[in-house]
CSV table of C-alpha atoms and ligand atoms in Angstrom, one decimal:
chain,number,residue,atom,x,y,z
A,160,MET,CA,142.4,-11.1,-112.3
A,161,LYS,CA,142.1,-8.8,-109.4
A,162,ARG,CA,141.0,-5.2,-110.3
A,163,ARG,CA,143.9,-3.8,-108.3
A,164,ASN,CA,146.3,-5.5,-110.7
A,165,PHE,CA,144.6,-3.8,-113.7
A,166,ILE,CA,146.0,-0.3,-113.9
A,167,PHE,CA,144.9,1.3,-117.1
A,168,ASP,CA,147.6,3.1,-119.0
A,169,ILE,CA,145.3,5.7,-120.7
A,170,PHE,CA,146.6,8.0,-123.3
A,171,SER,CA,149.9,6.2,-123.0
A,172,ILE,CA,150.0,5.3,-126.7
A,173,SER,CA,149.8,8.9,-128.0
A,174,LEU,CA,152.0,10.2,-125.1
A,175,MET,CA,154.6,7.5,-125.7
A,176,SER,CA,154.8,8.1,-129.4
A,177,SER,CA,155.2,11.9,-129.1
A,178,LEU,CA,157.6,11.4,-126.2
A,179,SER,CA,159.7,8.8,-128.0
A,180,THR,CA,159.9,10.9,-131.1
A,181,ARG,CA,161.2,13.8,-128.9
A,182,LEU,CA,163.6,11.5,-127.1
A,183,LYS,CA,164.9,9.9,-130.3
A,184,ALA,CA,165.5,13.3,-131.8
A,185,LYS,CA,167.8,14.1,-128.9
A,186,ASN,CA,169.6,10.8,-129.0
A,187,PHE,CA,168.2,10.1,-125.6
A,188,ASN,CA,169.5,7.4,-123.3
A,189,PHE,CA,167.3,6.8,-120.3
A,190,THR,CA,168.8,5.7,-116.9
A,191,PRO,CA,167.1,2.3,-116.1
A,192,MET,CA,166.4,2.8,-112.4
A,193,VAL,CA,165.2,6.4,-112.1
A,194,ARG,CA,161.5,7.1,-111.8
A,195,SER,CA,159.3,10.0,-111.1
A,196,ILE,CA,155.6,10.0,-110.2
A,197,SER,CA,153.3,13.0,-109.7
A,198,THR,CA,149.6,13.5,-108.8
A,199,TRP,CA,147.0,14.3,-111.4
A,200,LYS,CA,147.7,14.9,-115.1
A,201,THR,CA,150.8,16.9,-114.5
A,202,THR,CA,152.4,15.6,-117.7
A,203,GLU,CA,155.0,18.3,-118.4
A,204,ALA,CA,156.0,18.6,-114.8
A,205,ASN,CA,156.6,14.9,-114.5
A,206,LEU,CA,158.5,14.8,-117.8
A,207,LYS,CA,160.7,17.6,-116.7
A,208,ALA,CA,161.6,15.7,-113.4
A,209,GLY,CA,162.1,12.4,-115.3
A,210,LEU,CA,164.5,14.0,-117.8
A,211,LEU,CA,166.5,15.6,-115.0
A,212,LEU,CA,166.7,12.3,-113.2
A,213,ASP,CA,167.9,10.7,-116.5
A,214,LYS,CA,170.6,13.3,-116.7
A,215,GLY,CA,171.8,12.3,-113.2
A,216,ILE,CA,170.3,15.2,-111.3
A,217,ASP,CA,169.5,14.4,-107.7
A,218,GLY,CA,165.9,13.5,-106.7
A,219,LEU,CA,165.2,16.6,-104.6
A,220,THR,CA,166.3,19.0,-107.3
A,221,ALA,CA,164.3,17.0,-109.9
A,222,ALA,CA,161.2,17.1,-107.8
A,223,VAL,CA,161.4,20.8,-107.0
A,224,GLU,CA,162.1,21.8,-110.6
A,225,GLY,CA,159.4,19.4,-111.9
A,226,VAL,CA,156.7,20.9,-109.7
A,227,ALA,CA,157.9,24.4,-110.7
A,228,VAL,CA,156.3,23.7,-114.1
A,229,GLU,CA,152.8,23.6,-112.4
A,230,GLU,CA,153.6,26.5,-110.1
A,231,GLU,CA,154.2,28.6,-113.2
A,232,ASN,CA,151.2,27.3,-115.1
A,233,PRO,CA,148.4,29.8,-114.9
A,234,LYS,CA,145.9,27.2,-116.0
A,235,ASN,CA,146.4,25.0,-113.0
A,236,THR,CA,144.0,26.5,-110.5
A,237,THR,CA,145.3,24.7,-107.4
A,238,VAL,CA,149.0,25.5,-107.6
A,239,GLY,CA,151.1,28.7,-107.7
A,240,PHE,CA,150.4,31.4,-110.3
A,241,GLY,CA,146.7,31.3,-111.2
A,242,GLY,CA,145.8,29.3,-108.1
A,243,ALA,CA,142.4,30.0,-106.7
A,244,PRO,CA,142.3,32.6,-103.9
A,245,ASP,CA,140.9,32.3,-100.4
A,246,ARG,CA,137.4,33.8,-99.8
A,247,THR,CA,138.9,37.3,-99.3
A,248,GLY,CA,140.5,37.1,-102.8
A,249,LYS,CA,144.1,36.5,-101.7
A,250,VAL,CA,146.1,33.6,-103.1
A,251,THR,CA,148.1,31.9,-100.4
A,252,LEU,CA,150.5,29.1,-101.2
A,253,ASP,CA,151.8,26.1,-99.2
A,254,ALA,CA,154.6,23.7,-100.0
A,255,CYS,CA,157.1,21.2,-98.6
A,256,VAL,CA,160.0,19.1,-99.6
A,257,MET,CA,161.8,16.1,-98.1
A,258,ASN,CA,164.9,14.3,-99.1
A,259,HIS,CA,166.5,10.9,-98.7
A,260,LEU,CA,168.3,11.9,-95.5
A,261,GLY,CA,165.1,12.9,-93.8
A,262,ASP,CA,165.8,16.6,-94.1
A,263,CYS,CA,162.7,18.6,-94.8
A,264,GLY,CA,161.5,22.2,-95.4
A,265,ALA,CA,158.1,23.8,-95.6
A,266,VAL,CA,156.4,27.2,-96.2
A,267,VAL,CA,152.7,28.0,-95.4
A,268,ALA,CA,150.4,30.8,-96.3
A,269,VAL,CA,152.9,32.5,-98.6
A,270,GLU,CA,151.7,35.4,-100.8
A,271,ASN,CA,153.1,36.8,-104.0
A,272,ILE,CA,155.9,34.2,-104.5
A,273,VAL,CA,155.4,31.7,-107.4
A,274,ASN,CA,158.0,28.9,-106.7
A,275,VAL,CA,157.2,27.9,-103.1
A,276,ALA,CA,158.6,24.4,-103.4
A,277,ARG,CA,161.9,26.0,-104.2
A,278,LEU,CA,161.4,28.3,-101.2
A,279,ALA,CA,160.7,25.3,-99.0
A,280,LYS,CA,164.0,23.7,-100.2
A,281,ASP,CA,165.8,27.0,-99.3
A,282,VAL,CA,164.2,26.9,-95.8
A,283,MET,CA,165.6,23.4,-95.5
A,284,GLU,CA,169.0,24.2,-96.8
A,285,LYS,CA,169.6,27.8,-95.6
A,286,THR,CA,167.9,28.2,-92.3
A,287,PRO,CA,168.0,26.4,-88.9
A,288,HIS,CA,164.2,25.7,-89.3
A,289,VAL,CA,161.8,23.3,-91.0
A,290,MET,CA,158.9,25.6,-91.5
A,291,LEU,CA,158.3,29.3,-92.2
A,292,ALA,CA,154.8,30.9,-92.3
A,293,GLY,CA,153.2,33.9,-93.9
A,294,LYS,CA,155.1,37.2,-93.9
A,295,GLY,CA,158.2,35.6,-92.5
A,296,ALA,CA,158.3,33.1,-95.4
A,297,HIS,CA,157.7,35.9,-97.8
A,298,ASP,CA,160.4,38.1,-96.4
A,299,PHE,CA,162.9,35.2,-96.4
A,300,ALA,CA,162.0,34.7,-100.1
A,301,ILE,CA,162.7,38.3,-100.9
A,302,SER,CA,166.0,38.2,-99.1
A,303,GLU,CA,166.9,35.2,-101.2
A,304,GLY,CA,166.2,37.1,-104.4
A,305,TYR,CA,162.7,35.7,-105.3
A,306,LYS,CA,160.6,38.1,-107.4
A,307,GLN,CA,157.2,39.4,-106.1
A,308,THR,CA,154.4,38.4,-108.4
A,309,ASP,CA,150.6,39.0,-108.2
A,310,LEU,CA,149.4,35.4,-108.2
A,311,LEU,CA,145.7,36.3,-109.0
A,312,THR,CA,145.1,36.1,-112.7
A,313,GLU,CA,142.2,37.8,-114.5
A,314,LYS,CA,140.5,34.4,-114.8
A,315,SER,CA,140.9,33.4,-111.1
A,316,LYS,CA,139.6,36.9,-110.1
A,317,GLU,CA,136.6,36.4,-112.4
A,318,ASP,CA,135.9,32.9,-110.9
A,319,TRP,CA,136.2,34.2,-107.4
A,320,LYS,CA,133.8,37.1,-108.1
A,321,LYS,CA,131.3,34.5,-109.5
A,322,TRP,CA,131.8,32.4,-106.3
A,323,LEU,CA,131.1,35.5,-104.1
A,324,GLU,CA,127.5,35.5,-105.6
A,325,SER,CA,126.6,32.3,-103.7
A,326,GLU,CA,129.5,32.0,-101.2
A,327,GLN,CA,128.9,28.3,-101.0
A,328,TYR,CA,132.0,26.4,-99.8
A,329,LYS,CA,131.9,23.0,-101.3
A,330,PRO,CA,135.2,21.4,-102.3
A,331,ILE,CA,134.6,19.7,-105.6
A,332,ILE,CA,135.7,16.1,-105.9
A,333,ASN,CA,138.2,15.9,-108.7
A,334,ILE,CA,140.5,17.9,-111.0
A,335,GLU,CA,138.2,20.9,-111.1
A,336,ASN,CA,139.4,21.8,-107.7
A,337,HIS,CA,142.2,19.5,-106.7
A,338,ASP,CA,145.3,19.6,-108.9
A,339,THR,CA,147.8,20.0,-106.2
A,340,ILE,CA,151.0,18.5,-107.4
A,341,GLY,CA,152.9,16.0,-105.2
A,342,MET,CA,155.9,14.4,-106.7
A,343,LEU,CA,158.3,11.6,-105.7
A,344,CYS,CA,161.6,11.1,-107.5
A,345,LEU,CA,163.9,8.1,-107.3
A,346,ASP,CA,167.4,9.1,-108.6
A,347,LYS,CA,170.3,7.2,-110.0
A,348,ASN,CA,171.8,6.8,-106.5
A,349,LYS,CA,168.5,5.0,-105.5
A,350,ASN,CA,167.6,7.9,-103.2
A,351,ILE,CA,164.0,9.0,-103.0
A,352,SER,CA,163.0,12.7,-102.5
A,353,GLY,CA,159.7,14.5,-102.9
A,354,ALA,CA,157.9,17.9,-103.1
A,355,CYS,CA,154.3,18.9,-102.7
A,356,THR,CA,152.9,22.4,-103.6
A,357,THR,CA,149.4,23.9,-103.6
A,358,SER,CA,147.2,27.0,-103.3
A,359,GLY,CA,145.0,24.8,-101.1
A,360,LEU,CA,141.2,24.5,-101.5
A,361,ALA,CA,139.5,27.2,-103.5
A,362,TYR,CA,137.8,29.9,-101.4
A,363,LYS,CA,139.1,28.5,-98.1
A,364,MET,CA,138.9,30.7,-95.0
A,365,ARG,CA,141.7,33.2,-94.8
A,366,GLY,CA,144.6,31.5,-92.9
A,367,ARG,CA,143.5,28.0,-93.7
A,368,VAL,CA,146.4,25.5,-94.2
A,369,GLY,CA,145.8,22.0,-95.4
A,370,ASP,CA,147.9,18.8,-95.5
A,371,SER,CA,150.1,19.7,-98.4
A,372,PRO,CA,152.9,21.5,-96.6
A,373,ILE,CA,152.8,19.3,-93.5
A,374,ILE,CA,155.5,16.7,-93.4
A,375,GLY,CA,153.9,13.4,-92.7
A,376,SER,CA,150.5,14.5,-94.1
A,377,GLY,CA,151.1,15.9,-97.6
A,378,LEU,CA,154.5,14.2,-98.0
A,379,PHE,CA,156.7,11.7,-96.2
A,380,ILE,CA,159.9,9.9,-97.2
A,381,ASP,CA,161.9,7.3,-95.4
A,382,ASN,CA,164.6,6.3,-97.8
A,383,LYS,CA,164.9,2.9,-96.3
A,384,VAL,CA,161.3,2.2,-97.1
A,385,GLY,CA,159.9,4.6,-99.7
A,386,GLY,CA,157.8,7.7,-100.0
A,387,ALA,CA,154.2,8.9,-100.3
A,388,VAL,CA,152.3,12.1,-101.2
A,389,ALA,CA,148.7,13.0,-100.9
A,390,THR,CA,146.1,15.1,-102.7
A,391,GLY,CA,142.5,15.9,-102.0
A,392,LEU,CA,140.6,17.2,-98.9
A,393,GLY,CA,143.5,18.2,-96.7
A,394,GLU,CA,141.5,18.2,-93.5
A,395,GLU,CA,140.9,14.4,-93.9
A,396,VAL,CA,144.6,13.7,-94.7
A,397,LEU,CA,145.7,15.7,-91.7
A,398,LYS,CA,143.5,13.7,-89.3
A,399,THR,CA,145.2,10.4,-90.3
A,400,VAL,CA,148.7,11.8,-91.0
A,401,GLY,CA,148.2,10.1,-94.4
A,402,SER,CA,151.6,10.1,-96.1
A,403,PHE,CA,153.4,8.9,-93.0
A,404,LEU,CA,150.7,6.2,-92.6
A,405,VAL,CA,151.3,5.0,-96.2
A,406,VAL,CA,155.1,4.8,-95.6
A,407,GLU,CA,154.6,3.0,-92.3
A,408,LEU,CA,152.3,0.5,-94.0
A,409,MET,CA,155.0,-0.2,-96.6
A,410,ARG,CA,157.5,-0.7,-93.8
A,411,GLN,CA,155.2,-3.4,-92.5
A,412,GLY,CA,155.4,-5.2,-95.9
A,413,LYS,CA,152.6,-3.8,-97.9
A,414,SER,CA,153.1,-2.9,-101.6
A,415,PRO,CA,152.8,0.8,-102.5
A,416,HIS,CA,149.3,0.0,-103.9
A,417,GLU,CA,148.2,-1.9,-100.8
A,418,ALA,CA,149.5,0.8,-98.5
A,419,CYS,CA,147.7,3.6,-100.4
A,420,GLU,CA,144.5,1.5,-100.3
A,421,ALA,CA,144.7,0.8,-96.6
A,422,ALA,CA,145.4,4.5,-95.8
A,423,VAL,CA,142.4,5.6,-98.0
A,424,LYS,CA,140.2,3.0,-96.3
A,425,ARG,CA,141.2,4.4,-92.9
A,426,ILE,CA,139.6,7.7,-94.0
A,427,VAL,CA,136.6,6.1,-95.6
A,428,SER,CA,135.8,4.0,-92.5
A,429,SER,CA,135.4,7.1,-90.4
A,430,ASN,CA,133.2,9.1,-92.8
A,431,SER,CA,129.6,8.7,-93.9
A,432,GLN,CA,129.1,8.0,-97.6
A,433,GLU,CA,126.8,10.9,-98.2
A,434,ASN,CA,129.7,13.2,-97.4
A,435,LYS,CA,131.5,12.9,-100.7
A,436,PHE,CA,135.1,14.1,-101.1
A,437,GLN,CA,138.3,13.0,-102.7
A,438,VAL,CA,141.6,11.9,-101.1
A,439,ALA,CA,144.2,10.1,-103.2
A,440,TYR,CA,147.7,8.8,-102.4
A,441,ILE,CA,150.6,7.9,-104.6
A,442,ALA,CA,153.6,6.0,-103.3
A,443,MET,CA,156.9,4.5,-104.3
A,444,ASN,CA,159.0,2.0,-102.5
A,445,LYS,CA,162.8,1.6,-102.3
A,446,ASP,CA,162.8,-0.8,-105.2
A,447,GLY,CA,161.1,1.8,-107.4
A,448,ASP,CA,157.7,0.0,-107.4
A,449,VAL,CA,154.8,2.4,-107.5
A,450,GLY,CA,151.1,2.4,-106.5
A,451,SER,CA,148.1,4.6,-105.8
A,452,TYR,CA,144.6,4.6,-104.5
A,453,SER,CA,141.8,7.1,-104.2
A,454,ILE,CA,138.4,7.5,-102.5
A,455,GLU,CA,136.4,8.5,-105.6
A,456,PRO,CA,137.0,7.5,-109.2
A,457,GLY,CA,138.7,10.0,-111.5
A,458,PHE,CA,142.1,10.4,-109.9
A,459,THR,CA,145.0,9.9,-112.3
A,460,TYR,CA,148.8,10.3,-111.8
A,461,MET,CA,151.8,10.5,-114.0
A,462,ASP,CA,154.6,7.9,-114.1
A,463,TYR,CA,157.9,8.5,-115.8
A,464,PHE,CA,159.9,5.3,-116.1
A,465,LYS,CA,162.5,4.1,-118.6
A,466,GLY,CA,162.0,7.1,-120.8
A,467,GLU,CA,158.2,6.9,-121.0
A,468,ASN,CA,155.8,9.3,-119.3
A,469,LYS,CA,152.4,7.6,-118.8
A,470,GLU,CA,149.1,8.7,-117.2
A,471,LYS,CA,147.7,6.1,-114.9
A,472,ILE,CA,144.2,5.8,-113.6
A,473,THR,CA,143.9,4.7,-110.0
A,474,GLU,CA,141.6,2.1,-108.4
A,475,SER,CA,139.1,3.8,-106.0
A,476,ALA,CA,137.1,2.8,-102.9
A,477,PHE,CA,133.8,3.7,-104.6
B,264,LIG,N1,145.4,18.8,-100.4
B,264,LIG,C1,145.2,20.2,-100.8
B,264,LIG,C2,144.7,20.9,-99.6
B,264,LIG,O1,143.8,20.4,-98.9
B,264,LIG,C3,144.2,20.3,-101.9
B,264,LIG,C4,144.5,19.5,-103.1
B,264,LIG,O2,145.0,18.4,-103.1
B,264,LIG,O3,144.1,19.9,-104.2
B,264,LIG,O4,145.1,22.1,-99.4
């Protein structure tokens, strides 16, 4: 049996039993087709999106409200409130969304606003633009009634101060430093939408923007084919327009898994092996099949399907 066919459903037994208890208690009926996947162990966020989809909510709303769970979670150090700051101690957030019609919205380098994926959706729906940056994005948020919040928690301030002692910029490979959430949602009308939201790499230079808010790099959807999202070292994803590449490879007939693998290997082939970093993609095609692939081991993603929310480990290049 090929290793690629052997996706491990870790923790699924305990997750499934606690979830099914919860679902039974609510007399829950799942909607057969709907599916939600999200990067890393973003269990509650993916569950939230899956349950919204089951209720018949559209894919874009489900994705934005799903990722909001991580944006509001102070323990997630790569997203929203509690996200690691840049090297000057400022937390700057990036996000984008894309729907089944090909409409998209993005915000970059936003300060003091928690729900930036929701803000990206507002840019898409309420402005003539696709992307707003920095102060302009912040001012738009305030005009739309968003609350100002100091995104730096005591813990992230402490960690930043510790980092200042060495000032060594070395993005760590896995969840310690990459728990950006990218999410793809297939709704009951068979429409795929997605969202991606991040505070970027910890202790980045002031003004640095990675792949996550860039349509085609951090996220891409073509509803005739499918969608993809990326996580990991944004500079490498940007150089290959990674999520667009995954979708184009699916268009050429590759499965979601094969497309993610080919896109990861494109990056691997142009980097030396001593230079270790993580990039991972997850993808979903029009039929609701899903797949993933990463450079380094240790990447997992969540998959909500038929009322079950499972964590899946991904095959990796090394
Ligand atoms: N891709 C994000 C960035 O480069 C980081 C991450 O996925 O954690 O900003």
